PDB file of C-alpha atoms in Angstrom:
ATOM      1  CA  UNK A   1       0.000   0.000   0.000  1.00  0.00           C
ATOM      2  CA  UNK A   2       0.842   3.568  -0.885  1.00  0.00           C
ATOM      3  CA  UNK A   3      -0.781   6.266   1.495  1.00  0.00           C
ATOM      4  CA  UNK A   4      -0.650   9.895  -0.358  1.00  0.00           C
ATOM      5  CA  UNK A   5      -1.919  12.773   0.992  1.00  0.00           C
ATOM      6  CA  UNK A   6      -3.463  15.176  -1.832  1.00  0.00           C
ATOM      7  CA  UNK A   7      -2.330  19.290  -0.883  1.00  0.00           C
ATOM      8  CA  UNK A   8      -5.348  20.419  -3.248  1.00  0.00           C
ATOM      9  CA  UNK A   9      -6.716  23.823  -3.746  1.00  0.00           C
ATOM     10  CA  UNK A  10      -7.668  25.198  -0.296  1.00  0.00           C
ATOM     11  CA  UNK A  11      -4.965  25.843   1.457  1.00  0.00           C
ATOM     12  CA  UNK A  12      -2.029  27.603   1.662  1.00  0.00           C
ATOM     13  CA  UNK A  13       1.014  25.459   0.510  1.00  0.00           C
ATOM     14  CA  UNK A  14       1.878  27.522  -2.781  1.00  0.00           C
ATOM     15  CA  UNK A  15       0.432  30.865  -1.523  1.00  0.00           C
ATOM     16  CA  UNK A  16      -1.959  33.255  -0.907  1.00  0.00           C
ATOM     17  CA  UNK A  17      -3.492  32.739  -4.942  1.00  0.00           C
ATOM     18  CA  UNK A  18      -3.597  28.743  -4.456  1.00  0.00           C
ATOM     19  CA  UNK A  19      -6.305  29.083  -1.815  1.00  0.00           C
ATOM     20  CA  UNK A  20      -8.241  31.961  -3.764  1.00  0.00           C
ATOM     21  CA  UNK A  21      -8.385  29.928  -6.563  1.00  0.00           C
ATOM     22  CA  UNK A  22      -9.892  27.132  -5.020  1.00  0.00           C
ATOM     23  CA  UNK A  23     -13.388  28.907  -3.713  1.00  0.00           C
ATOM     24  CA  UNK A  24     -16.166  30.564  -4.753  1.00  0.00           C
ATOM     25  CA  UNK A  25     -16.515  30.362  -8.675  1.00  0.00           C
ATOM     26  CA  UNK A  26     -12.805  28.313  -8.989  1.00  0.00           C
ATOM     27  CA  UNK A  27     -14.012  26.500  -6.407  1.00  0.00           C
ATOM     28  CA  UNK A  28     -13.441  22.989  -9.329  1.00  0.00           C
ATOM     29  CA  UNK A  29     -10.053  23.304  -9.284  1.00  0.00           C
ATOM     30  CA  UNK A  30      -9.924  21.184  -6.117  1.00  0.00           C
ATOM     31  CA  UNK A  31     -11.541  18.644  -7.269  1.00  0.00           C
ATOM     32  CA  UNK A  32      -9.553  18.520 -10.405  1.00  0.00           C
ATOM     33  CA  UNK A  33      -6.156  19.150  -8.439  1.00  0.00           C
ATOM     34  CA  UNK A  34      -7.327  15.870  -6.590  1.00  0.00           C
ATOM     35  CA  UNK A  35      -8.004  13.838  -9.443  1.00  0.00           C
ATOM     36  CA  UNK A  36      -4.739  15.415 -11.233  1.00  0.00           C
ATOM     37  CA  UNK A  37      -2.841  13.906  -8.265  1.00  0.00           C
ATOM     38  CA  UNK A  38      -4.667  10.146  -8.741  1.00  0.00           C
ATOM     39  CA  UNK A  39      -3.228  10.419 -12.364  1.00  0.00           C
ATOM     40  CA  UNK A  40       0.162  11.661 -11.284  1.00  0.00           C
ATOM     41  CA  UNK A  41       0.618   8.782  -8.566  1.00  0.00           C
ATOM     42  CA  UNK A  42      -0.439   6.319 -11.248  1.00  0.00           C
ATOM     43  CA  UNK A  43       1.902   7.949 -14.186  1.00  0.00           C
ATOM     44  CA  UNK A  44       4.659   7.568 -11.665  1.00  0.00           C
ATOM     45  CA  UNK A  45       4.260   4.242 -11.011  1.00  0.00           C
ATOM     46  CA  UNK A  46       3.024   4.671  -7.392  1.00  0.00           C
ATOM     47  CA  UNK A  47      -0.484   3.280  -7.979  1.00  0.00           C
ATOM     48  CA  UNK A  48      -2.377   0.510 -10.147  1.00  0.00           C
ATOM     49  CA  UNK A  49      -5.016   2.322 -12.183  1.00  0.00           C
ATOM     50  CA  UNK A  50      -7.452  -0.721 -10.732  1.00  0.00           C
ATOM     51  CA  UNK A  51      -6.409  -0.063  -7.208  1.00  0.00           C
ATOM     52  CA  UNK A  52      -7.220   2.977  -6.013  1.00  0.00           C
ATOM     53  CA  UNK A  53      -9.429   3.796  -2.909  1.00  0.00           C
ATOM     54  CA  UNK A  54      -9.689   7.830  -2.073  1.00  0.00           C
ATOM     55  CA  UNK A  55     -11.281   9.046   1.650  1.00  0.00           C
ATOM     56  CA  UNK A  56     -12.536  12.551   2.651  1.00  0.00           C
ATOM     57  CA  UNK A  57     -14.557  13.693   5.030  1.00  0.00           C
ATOM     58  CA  UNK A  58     -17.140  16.657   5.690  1.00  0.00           C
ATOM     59  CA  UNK A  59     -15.902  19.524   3.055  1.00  0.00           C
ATOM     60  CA  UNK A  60     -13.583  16.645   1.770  1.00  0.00           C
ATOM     61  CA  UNK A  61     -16.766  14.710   1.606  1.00  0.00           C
ATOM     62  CA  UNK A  62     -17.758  17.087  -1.088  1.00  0.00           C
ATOM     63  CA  UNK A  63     -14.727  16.442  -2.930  1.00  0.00           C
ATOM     64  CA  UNK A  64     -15.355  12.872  -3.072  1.00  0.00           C
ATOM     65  CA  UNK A  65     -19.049  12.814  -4.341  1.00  0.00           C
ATOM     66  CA  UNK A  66     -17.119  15.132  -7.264  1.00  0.00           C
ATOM     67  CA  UNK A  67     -14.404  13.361  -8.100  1.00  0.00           C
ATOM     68  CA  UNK A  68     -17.043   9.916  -8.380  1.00  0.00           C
ATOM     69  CA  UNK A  69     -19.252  11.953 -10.900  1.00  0.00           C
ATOM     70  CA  UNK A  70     -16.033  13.497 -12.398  1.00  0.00           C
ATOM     71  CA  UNK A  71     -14.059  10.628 -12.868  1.00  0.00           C
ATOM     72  CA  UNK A  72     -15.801   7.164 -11.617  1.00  0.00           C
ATOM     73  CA  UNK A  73     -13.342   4.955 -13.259  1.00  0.00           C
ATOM     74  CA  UNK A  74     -10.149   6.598 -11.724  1.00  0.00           C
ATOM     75  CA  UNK A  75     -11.401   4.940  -8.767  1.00  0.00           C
ATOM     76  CA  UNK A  76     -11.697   1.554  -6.837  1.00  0.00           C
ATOM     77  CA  UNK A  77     -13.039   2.513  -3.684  1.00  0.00           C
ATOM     78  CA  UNK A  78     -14.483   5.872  -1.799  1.00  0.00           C
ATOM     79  CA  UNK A  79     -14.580   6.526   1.792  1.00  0.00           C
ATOM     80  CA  UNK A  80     -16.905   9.559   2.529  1.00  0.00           C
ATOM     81  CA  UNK A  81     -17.344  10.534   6.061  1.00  0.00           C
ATOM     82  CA  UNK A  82     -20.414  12.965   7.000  1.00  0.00           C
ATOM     83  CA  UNK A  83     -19.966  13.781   3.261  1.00  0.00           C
ATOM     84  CA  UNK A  84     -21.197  17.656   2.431  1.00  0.00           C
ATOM     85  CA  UNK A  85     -22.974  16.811  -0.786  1.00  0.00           C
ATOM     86  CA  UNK A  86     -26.204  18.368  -1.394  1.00  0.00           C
ATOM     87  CA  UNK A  87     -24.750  21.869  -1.459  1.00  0.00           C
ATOM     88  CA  UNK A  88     -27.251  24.046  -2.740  1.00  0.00           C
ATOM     89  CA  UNK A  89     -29.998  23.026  -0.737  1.00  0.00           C
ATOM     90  CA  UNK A  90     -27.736  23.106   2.806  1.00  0.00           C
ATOM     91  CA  UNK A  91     -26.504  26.656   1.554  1.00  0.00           C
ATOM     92  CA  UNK A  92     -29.686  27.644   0.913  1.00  0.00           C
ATOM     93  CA  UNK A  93     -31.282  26.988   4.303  1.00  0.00           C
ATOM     94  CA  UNK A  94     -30.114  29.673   6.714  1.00  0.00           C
ATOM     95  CA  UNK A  95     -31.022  28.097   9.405  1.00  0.00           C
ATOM     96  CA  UNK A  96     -28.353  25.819   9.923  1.00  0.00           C
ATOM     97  CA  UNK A  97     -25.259  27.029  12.178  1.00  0.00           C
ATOM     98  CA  UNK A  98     -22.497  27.168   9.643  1.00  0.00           C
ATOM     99  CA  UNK A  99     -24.370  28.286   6.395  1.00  0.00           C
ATOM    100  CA  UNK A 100     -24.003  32.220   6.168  1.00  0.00           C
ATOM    101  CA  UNK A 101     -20.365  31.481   7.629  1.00  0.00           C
ATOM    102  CA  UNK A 102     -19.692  29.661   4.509  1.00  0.00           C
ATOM    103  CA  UNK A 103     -20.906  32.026   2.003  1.00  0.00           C
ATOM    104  CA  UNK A 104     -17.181  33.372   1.528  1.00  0.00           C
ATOM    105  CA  UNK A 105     -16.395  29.812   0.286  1.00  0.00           C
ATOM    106  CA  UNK A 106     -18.896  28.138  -1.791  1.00  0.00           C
ATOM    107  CA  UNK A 107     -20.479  31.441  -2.874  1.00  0.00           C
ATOM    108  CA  UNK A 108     -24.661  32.409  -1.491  1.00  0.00           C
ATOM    109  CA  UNK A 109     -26.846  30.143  -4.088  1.00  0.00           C
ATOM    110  CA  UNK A 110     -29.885  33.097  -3.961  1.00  0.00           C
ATOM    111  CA  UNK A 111     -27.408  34.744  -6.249  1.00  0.00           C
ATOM    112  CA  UNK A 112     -27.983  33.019  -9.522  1.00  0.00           C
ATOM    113  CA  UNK A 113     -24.359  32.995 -10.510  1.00  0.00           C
ATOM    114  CA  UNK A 114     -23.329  30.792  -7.126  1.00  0.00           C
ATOM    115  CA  UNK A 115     -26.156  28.988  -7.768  1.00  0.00           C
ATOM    116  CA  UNK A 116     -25.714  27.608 -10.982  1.00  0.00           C
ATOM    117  CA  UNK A 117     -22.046  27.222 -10.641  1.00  0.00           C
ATOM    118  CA  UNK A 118     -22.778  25.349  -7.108  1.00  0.00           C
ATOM    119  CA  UNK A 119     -25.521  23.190  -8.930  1.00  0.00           C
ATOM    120  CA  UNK A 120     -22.421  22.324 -11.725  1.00  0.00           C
ATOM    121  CA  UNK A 121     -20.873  20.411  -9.321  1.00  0.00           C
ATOM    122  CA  UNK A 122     -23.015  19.138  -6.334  1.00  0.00           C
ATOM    123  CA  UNK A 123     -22.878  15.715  -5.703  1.00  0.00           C
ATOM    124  CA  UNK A 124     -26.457  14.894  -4.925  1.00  0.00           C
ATOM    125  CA  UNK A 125     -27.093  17.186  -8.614  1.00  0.00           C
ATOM    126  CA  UNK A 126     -24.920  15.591 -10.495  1.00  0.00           C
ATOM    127  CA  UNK A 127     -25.013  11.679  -9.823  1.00  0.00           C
ATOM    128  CA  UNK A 128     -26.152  10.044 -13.224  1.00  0.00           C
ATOM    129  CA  UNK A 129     -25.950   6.650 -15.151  1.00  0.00           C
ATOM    130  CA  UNK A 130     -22.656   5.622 -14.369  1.00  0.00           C
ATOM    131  CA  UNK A 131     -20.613   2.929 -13.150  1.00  0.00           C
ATOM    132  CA  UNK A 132     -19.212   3.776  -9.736  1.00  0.00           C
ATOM    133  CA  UNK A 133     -16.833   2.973  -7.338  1.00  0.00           C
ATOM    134  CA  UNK A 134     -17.711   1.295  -4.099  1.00  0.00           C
ATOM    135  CA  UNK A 135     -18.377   3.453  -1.773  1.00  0.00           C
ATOM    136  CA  UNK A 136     -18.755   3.383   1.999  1.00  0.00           C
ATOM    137  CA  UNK A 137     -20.919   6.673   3.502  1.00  0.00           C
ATOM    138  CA  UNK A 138     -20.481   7.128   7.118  1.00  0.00           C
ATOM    139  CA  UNK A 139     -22.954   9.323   8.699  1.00  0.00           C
ATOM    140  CA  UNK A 140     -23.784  10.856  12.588  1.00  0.00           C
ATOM    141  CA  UNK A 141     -27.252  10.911  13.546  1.00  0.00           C
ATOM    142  CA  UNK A 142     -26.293  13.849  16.032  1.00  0.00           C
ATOM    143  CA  UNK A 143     -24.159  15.578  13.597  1.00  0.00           C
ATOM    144  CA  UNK A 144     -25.467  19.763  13.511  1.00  0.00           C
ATOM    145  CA  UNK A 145     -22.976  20.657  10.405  1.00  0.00           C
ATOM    146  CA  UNK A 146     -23.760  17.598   8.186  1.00  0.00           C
ATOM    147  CA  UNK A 147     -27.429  16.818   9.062  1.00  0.00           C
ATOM    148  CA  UNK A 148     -28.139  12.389   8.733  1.00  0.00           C
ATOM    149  CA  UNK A 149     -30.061  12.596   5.862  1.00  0.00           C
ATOM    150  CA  UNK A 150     -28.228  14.361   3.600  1.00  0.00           C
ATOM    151  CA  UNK A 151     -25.298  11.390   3.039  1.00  0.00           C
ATOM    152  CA  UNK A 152     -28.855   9.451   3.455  1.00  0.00           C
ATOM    153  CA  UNK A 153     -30.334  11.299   0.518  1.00  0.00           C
ATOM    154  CA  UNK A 154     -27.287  11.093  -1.447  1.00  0.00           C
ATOM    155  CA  UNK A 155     -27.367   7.535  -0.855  1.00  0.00           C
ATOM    156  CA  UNK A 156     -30.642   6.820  -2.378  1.00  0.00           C
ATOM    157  CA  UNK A 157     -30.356   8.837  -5.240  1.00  0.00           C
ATOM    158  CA  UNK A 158     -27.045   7.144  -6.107  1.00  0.00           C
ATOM    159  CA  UNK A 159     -28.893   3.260  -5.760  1.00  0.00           C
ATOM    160  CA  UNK A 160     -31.313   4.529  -8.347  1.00  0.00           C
ATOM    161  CA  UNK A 161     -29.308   6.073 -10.853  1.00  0.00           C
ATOM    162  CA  UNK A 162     -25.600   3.835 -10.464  1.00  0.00           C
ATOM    163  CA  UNK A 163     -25.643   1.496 -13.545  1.00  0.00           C
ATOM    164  CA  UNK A 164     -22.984  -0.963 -11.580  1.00  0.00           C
ATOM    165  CA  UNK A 165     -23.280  -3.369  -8.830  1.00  0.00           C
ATOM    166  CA  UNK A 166     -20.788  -2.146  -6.535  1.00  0.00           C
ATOM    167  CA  UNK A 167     -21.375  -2.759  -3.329  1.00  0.00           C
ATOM    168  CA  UNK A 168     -22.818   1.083  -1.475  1.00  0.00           C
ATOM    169  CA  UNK A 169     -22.999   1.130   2.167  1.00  0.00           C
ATOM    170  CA  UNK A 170     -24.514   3.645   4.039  1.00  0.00           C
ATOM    171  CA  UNK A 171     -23.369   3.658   7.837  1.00  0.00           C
ATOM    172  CA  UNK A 172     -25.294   5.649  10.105  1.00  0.00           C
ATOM    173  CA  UNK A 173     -23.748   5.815  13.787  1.00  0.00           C
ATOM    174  CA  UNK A 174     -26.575   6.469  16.145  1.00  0.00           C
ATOM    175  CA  UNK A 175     -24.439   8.101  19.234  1.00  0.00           C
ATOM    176  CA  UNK A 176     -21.897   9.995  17.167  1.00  0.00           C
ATOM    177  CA  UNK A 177     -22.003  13.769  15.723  1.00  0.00           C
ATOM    178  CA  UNK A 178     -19.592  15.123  13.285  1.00  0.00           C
ATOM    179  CA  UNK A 179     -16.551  14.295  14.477  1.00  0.00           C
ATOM    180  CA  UNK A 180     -17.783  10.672  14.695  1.00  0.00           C
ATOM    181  CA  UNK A 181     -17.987   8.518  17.639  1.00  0.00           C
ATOM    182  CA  UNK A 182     -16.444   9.766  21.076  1.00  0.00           C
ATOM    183  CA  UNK A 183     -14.122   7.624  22.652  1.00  0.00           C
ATOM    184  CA  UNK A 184     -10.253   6.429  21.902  1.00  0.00           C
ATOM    185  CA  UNK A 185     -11.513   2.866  21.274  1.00  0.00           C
ATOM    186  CA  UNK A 186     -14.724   3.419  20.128  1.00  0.00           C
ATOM    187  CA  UNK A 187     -12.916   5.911  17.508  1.00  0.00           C
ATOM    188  CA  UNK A 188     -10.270   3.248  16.763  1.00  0.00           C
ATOM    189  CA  UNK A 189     -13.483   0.531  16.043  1.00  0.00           C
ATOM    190  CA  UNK A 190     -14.823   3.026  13.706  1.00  0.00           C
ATOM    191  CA  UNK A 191     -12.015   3.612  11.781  1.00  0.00           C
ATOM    192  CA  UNK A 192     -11.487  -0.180  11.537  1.00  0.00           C
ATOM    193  CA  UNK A 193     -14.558  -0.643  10.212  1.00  0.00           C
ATOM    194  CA  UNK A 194     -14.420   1.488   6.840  1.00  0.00           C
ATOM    195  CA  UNK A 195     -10.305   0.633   6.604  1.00  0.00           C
ATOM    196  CA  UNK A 196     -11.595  -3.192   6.534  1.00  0.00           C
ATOM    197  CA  UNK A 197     -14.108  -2.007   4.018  1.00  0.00           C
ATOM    198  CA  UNK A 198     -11.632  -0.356   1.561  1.00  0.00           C
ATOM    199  CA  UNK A 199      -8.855  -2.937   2.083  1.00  0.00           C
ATOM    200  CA  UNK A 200     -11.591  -5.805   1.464  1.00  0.00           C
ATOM    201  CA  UNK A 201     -12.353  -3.966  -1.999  1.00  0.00           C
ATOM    202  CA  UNK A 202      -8.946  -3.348  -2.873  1.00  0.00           C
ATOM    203  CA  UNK A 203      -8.372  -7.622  -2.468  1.00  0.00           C
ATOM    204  CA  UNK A 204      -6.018  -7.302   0.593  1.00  0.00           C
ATOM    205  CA  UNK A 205      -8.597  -8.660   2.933  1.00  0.00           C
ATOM    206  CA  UNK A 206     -10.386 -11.929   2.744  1.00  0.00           C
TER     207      UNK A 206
END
């Protein structure tokens, strides 16, 4: 195993014009950088094209419903914890804690620019026919920022419309919020269960 960690659009790492071009209306050139790094690692020799899982969680969430409807095949396996995928609607409800916070990054959808350019790439939006990866969706049903049914949602939508027979698993944890499950070991059983899952697609667990 190879364990990469992608620096995409966002932050800082090659200044102050990296991160500004990676929000608002640029906001696809992190999902892009990410799947520009999957090719790279493969190019290089430091992946097999057929065994490749990718994890993100929350905002990164986001990024991983993209880069499934962006680029399905590039991809063996997705973990997505308390995934942020149905964008415009979340955005548009005020309501919830962090929504006007977050207007400086994804852009306020009642303007009809944002909007449309948000709807371009939402996950829940844009799943279609396709043949996905396999995909584990871990969910909180106490989680404020990433409300249960929205990975739920996404969920649904993506057994109706996936053409492949992958296997989807939606995993809600009934205690946890969005940092998942409190505890060290109960935080260590978690993350055993969706590393078994990804090694067990990847063939390195019977």
């Amino acid at each position: 195993m190879v364990y990469a960690i992608a620096h995409i659009r966002g932050g800082q790492e090659m200044g102050r014009h990296w991160y500004e071009d990676g929000k608002l209306l640029e906001k696809r050139n992190t999902f892009t950088d990410f799947i520009d790094v999957t090719n790279h690692l493969v190019g290089q020799g430091y992946a097999a094209p057929d065994r490749i899982a990718a994890m993100g969680g929350s905002a990164g969430g986001l990024l991983m419903g993209a880069i499934a409807n962006m680029a399905p095949s590039s991809y063996r396996v997705i973990v997505s914890q308390v995934p942020f995928v149905d964008i415009v609607t979340t955005m548009l409800d005020e309501s919830i804690p962090l929504t006007t916070n977050e207007f400086d990054e994804w852009g306020n959808p009642q303007d009809p620019v944002y909007y449309d350019y948000m709807l371009s790439y939402s996950p829940y939006d844009q799943l279609h026919a396709a043949s996905y990866p396999a995909m584990f969706i871990g969910t909180g049903l106490w989680d404020w920022q990433v409300q249960y049914w929205e990975p739920a949602k996404y969920v649904a939508r993506l057994r109706d419309r996936r053409s492949d027979n992958n296997l989807l698993v939606l995993r809600t944890q009934m205690e946890a919020g969005h940092g998942g499950i409190s505890g060290r070991f109960q935080r260590y059983q978690e993350a055993a269960e969706y590393y078994s899952f990804m090694l067990n697609q990847l063939g390195l667990q019977e």
